Amino acid sequence: MNNSLDYLAYPVIVSNHRQTTTFRKTLDFGHYISHKNRIQIVKPAVDTKPPMAHTHHILKLSKLQGEQRKIDKIEYENKQLCQKIANAHRGPATVDCWNEYFSKSLNRETRNRELVRITVENQGILKRLGDRKTYYDHRLSEIDWQNSRRYIRNTTKYLLCQDE
C-alpha cells in the first residue's frame, strides 16, 4: 500500500489493545489483495436482457374498467339520442316542451254546469227579444226628436252645431 497515506488511515492514538495498527494493516492489506485478484479475473460483460416486466405496471385493470364504463355510458346516451331523433322523424311535428297545467279545482263540474245553464238562459232571452214586436213607432219618435231640435234652435241665441 501507499506508505504516505498510512498516517491518515491508521491513527497513532489507539483507545484499546484490539485496535492496533499493525493488525488492522495486515487485515486491510489482505482484503485489498483479494479484491485486486477478483478485479483481474473479471471479464467485461454487457447485460442486454430487457428489465423484468411486471404485469401490474403494464396492464392496469382498474383503468381499463373505468374506460369501459365510460364507453358504455357514451353508447347508452348515443342510443337514447338516436331513438329521440328517430321518433322526431317518424312522428308528426309537435311541440314537446309544453308546460301543462291541470286545474286542481274541486268544483269544476259544478262551475261547468252553471256556465252551461247561464248560456242556455242567455240564448233563450236573446230569442225572446228577437221575437218581440216593439211598442213604439220609430217614425213618431224621429218626428218628436226633430220637433225638439227645432224648439231648441228657436229658443237659443247661438246655433248648437254649424250643420243644423
Coordinates of C-alpha atoms in Angstrom, one line a residue:
M1 CA 0.0 0.0 0.0
N2 CA 0.9 3.6 -0.2
N3 CA 3.0 4.4 2.9
S4 CA 2.4 8.2 2.5
L5 CA -1.3 7.7 3.4
D6 CA -0.7 5.4 6.3
Y7 CA -0.8 8.1 8.9
L8 CA -4.3 9.1 7.7
A9 CA -5.8 5.7 7.5
Y10 CA -4.2 4.3 10.8
P11 CA -4.0 6.9 13.6
V12 CA -1.3 6.6 16.2
I13 CA -3.6 7.1 19.2
V14 CA -5.5 3.9 19.9
S15 CA -8.2 3.5 22.6
N16 CA -7.7 -0.2 23.3
H17 CA -5.3 -3.0 22.5
R18 CA -7.6 -4.6 19.9
Q19 CA -7.2 -1.7 17.6
T20 CA -3.6 -2.0 17.0
T21 CA -2.5 -0.5 13.7
T22 CA -0.3 -3.4 12.6
F23 CA -3.0 -6.0 12.9
R24 CA -5.5 -3.7 11.2
K25 CA -3.0 -3.1 8.5
T26 CA -2.5 -6.7 7.7
L27 CA -6.2 -7.4 7.6
D28 CA -6.8 -4.4 5.3
F29 CA -3.9 -5.4 3.1
G30 CA -5.3 -9.0 2.8
H31 CA -8.7 -7.6 1.7
Y32 CA -7.0 -5.3 -0.7
I33 CA -5.1 -8.2 -2.4
S34 CA -8.1 -10.4 -2.7
H35 CA -10.1 -7.5 -4.2
K36 CA -7.3 -6.8 -6.7
N37 CA -7.3 -10.5 -7.7
R38 CA -11.0 -10.6 -8.2
I39 CA -10.9 -7.5 -10.4
Q40 CA -8.2 -9.0 -12.6
I41 CA -10.2 -12.2 -13.1
V42 CA -13.4 -10.3 -14.0
K43 CA -14.3 -10.3 -17.7
P44 CA -16.3 -7.4 -19.2
A45 CA -19.9 -8.3 -20.0
V46 CA -22.9 -6.2 -21.0
D47 CA -26.3 -7.2 -19.8
T48 CA -28.5 -6.9 -22.9
K49 CA -31.6 -8.5 -21.3
P50 CA -34.7 -6.3 -21.0
P51 CA -35.7 -5.3 -17.5
M52 CA -38.2 -7.5 -15.8
A53 CA -41.7 -6.5 -16.8
H54 CA -44.3 -6.5 -14.0
T55 CA -47.8 -7.1 -15.4
H56 CA -49.5 -4.9 -12.8
H57 CA -47.5 -1.9 -14.0
I58 CA -48.4 -2.6 -17.7
L59 CA -51.9 -3.9 -17.5
K60 CA -53.9 -1.7 -15.1
L61 CA -57.3 -3.4 -14.8
S62 CA -59.0 -0.6 -12.8
K63 CA -58.1 1.9 -15.5
L64 CA -59.5 -0.4 -18.2
Q65 CA -62.7 -1.0 -16.2
G66 CA -63.2 2.8 -15.8
E67 CA -62.7 3.3 -19.5
Q68 CA -65.1 0.5 -20.3
R69 CA -67.7 2.2 -18.0
K70 CA -67.2 5.5 -19.8
I71 CA -67.6 3.8 -23.2
D72 CA -70.8 2.0 -22.1
K73 CA -72.3 5.2 -20.8
I74 CA -71.5 7.1 -24.1
E75 CA -73.0 4.2 -26.1
Y76 CA -76.2 4.3 -23.9
E77 CA -76.5 8.1 -24.4
N78 CA -76.0 7.8 -28.1
K79 CA -78.6 5.1 -28.3
Q80 CA -81.1 7.3 -26.4
L81 CA -80.4 10.3 -28.7
C82 CA -80.8 8.1 -31.8
Q83 CA -84.2 6.9 -30.6
K84 CA -85.3 10.5 -30.0
I85 CA -84.1 11.6 -33.5
A86 CA -85.9 8.6 -35.0
N87 CA -89.1 9.4 -33.1
A88 CA -88.9 13.0 -34.3
H89 CA -88.5 11.9 -37.9
R90 CA -91.2 9.3 -37.7
G91 CA -93.9 11.2 -35.9
P92 CA -95.7 14.5 -36.7
A93 CA -94.1 17.8 -35.9
T94 CA -95.2 18.6 -32.4
V95 CA -94.0 20.7 -29.5
D96 CA -92.5 18.5 -26.8
C97 CA -91.9 21.2 -24.2
W98 CA -95.5 22.1 -23.1
N99 CA -95.9 23.4 -19.6
E100 CA -99.0 21.5 -18.9
Y101 CA -101.0 22.8 -16.0
F102 CA -104.0 20.8 -14.9
S103 CA -106.7 22.6 -12.9
K104 CA -107.0 21.2 -9.4
S105 CA -110.4 22.7 -8.7
L106 CA -112.8 20.6 -6.6
N107 CA -115.9 22.2 -8.0
R108 CA -115.0 22.2 -11.7
E109 CA -118.1 20.2 -12.7
T110 CA -120.4 22.5 -10.8
R111 CA -118.9 25.6 -12.4
N112 CA -119.2 24.0 -15.9
R113 CA -122.9 23.1 -15.3
E114 CA -123.6 26.6 -14.0
L115 CA -121.9 28.1 -17.1
V116 CA -124.0 25.8 -19.4
R117 CA -127.2 26.8 -17.6
I118 CA -126.4 30.6 -17.9
T119 CA -125.5 30.2 -21.6
V120 CA -128.8 28.4 -22.3
E121 CA -130.7 31.1 -20.4
N122 CA -129.0 33.9 -22.3
Q123 CA -129.8 32.2 -25.6
G124 CA -133.5 31.9 -24.6
I125 CA -133.6 35.6 -23.6
L126 CA -131.9 36.6 -27.0
K127 CA -134.5 34.5 -28.9
R128 CA -137.4 36.1 -27.0
L129 CA -136.0 39.6 -27.6
G130 CA -135.7 38.9 -31.3
D131 CA -139.3 37.6 -31.5
R132 CA -140.9 40.6 -29.7
K133 CA -142.5 43.4 -31.5
T134 CA -141.7 47.0 -30.5
Y135 CA -144.4 49.0 -28.6
Y136 CA -143.4 52.3 -30.1
D137 CA -143.4 53.6 -33.6
H138 CA -139.9 54.7 -34.7
R139 CA -141.3 57.2 -37.2
L140 CA -143.1 59.0 -34.4
S141 CA -140.0 59.1 -32.2
E142 CA -138.0 60.5 -35.2
I143 CA -140.6 63.3 -35.7
D144 CA -140.6 64.1 -32.0
W145 CA -136.8 64.4 -31.9
Q146 CA -136.9 66.8 -34.9
N147 CA -139.5 68.9 -33.2
S148 CA -137.5 69.1 -30.0
R149 CA -134.4 70.2 -32.0
R150 CA -136.4 72.9 -33.7
Y151 CA -137.7 74.2 -30.4
I152 CA -134.1 74.4 -29.1
R153 CA -132.9 76.2 -32.2
N154 CA -135.7 78.7 -31.9
T155 CA -135.0 79.5 -28.2
T156 CA -131.2 79.7 -28.3
K157 CA -129.3 82.7 -29.4
Y158 CA -126.4 80.7 -30.9
L159 CA -126.6 77.6 -33.0
L160 CA -125.8 74.3 -31.3
C161 CA -124.0 73.0 -34.4
Q162 CA -122.9 74.5 -37.7
D163 CA -124.7 71.9 -39.8
E164 CA -128.2 72.3 -38.2

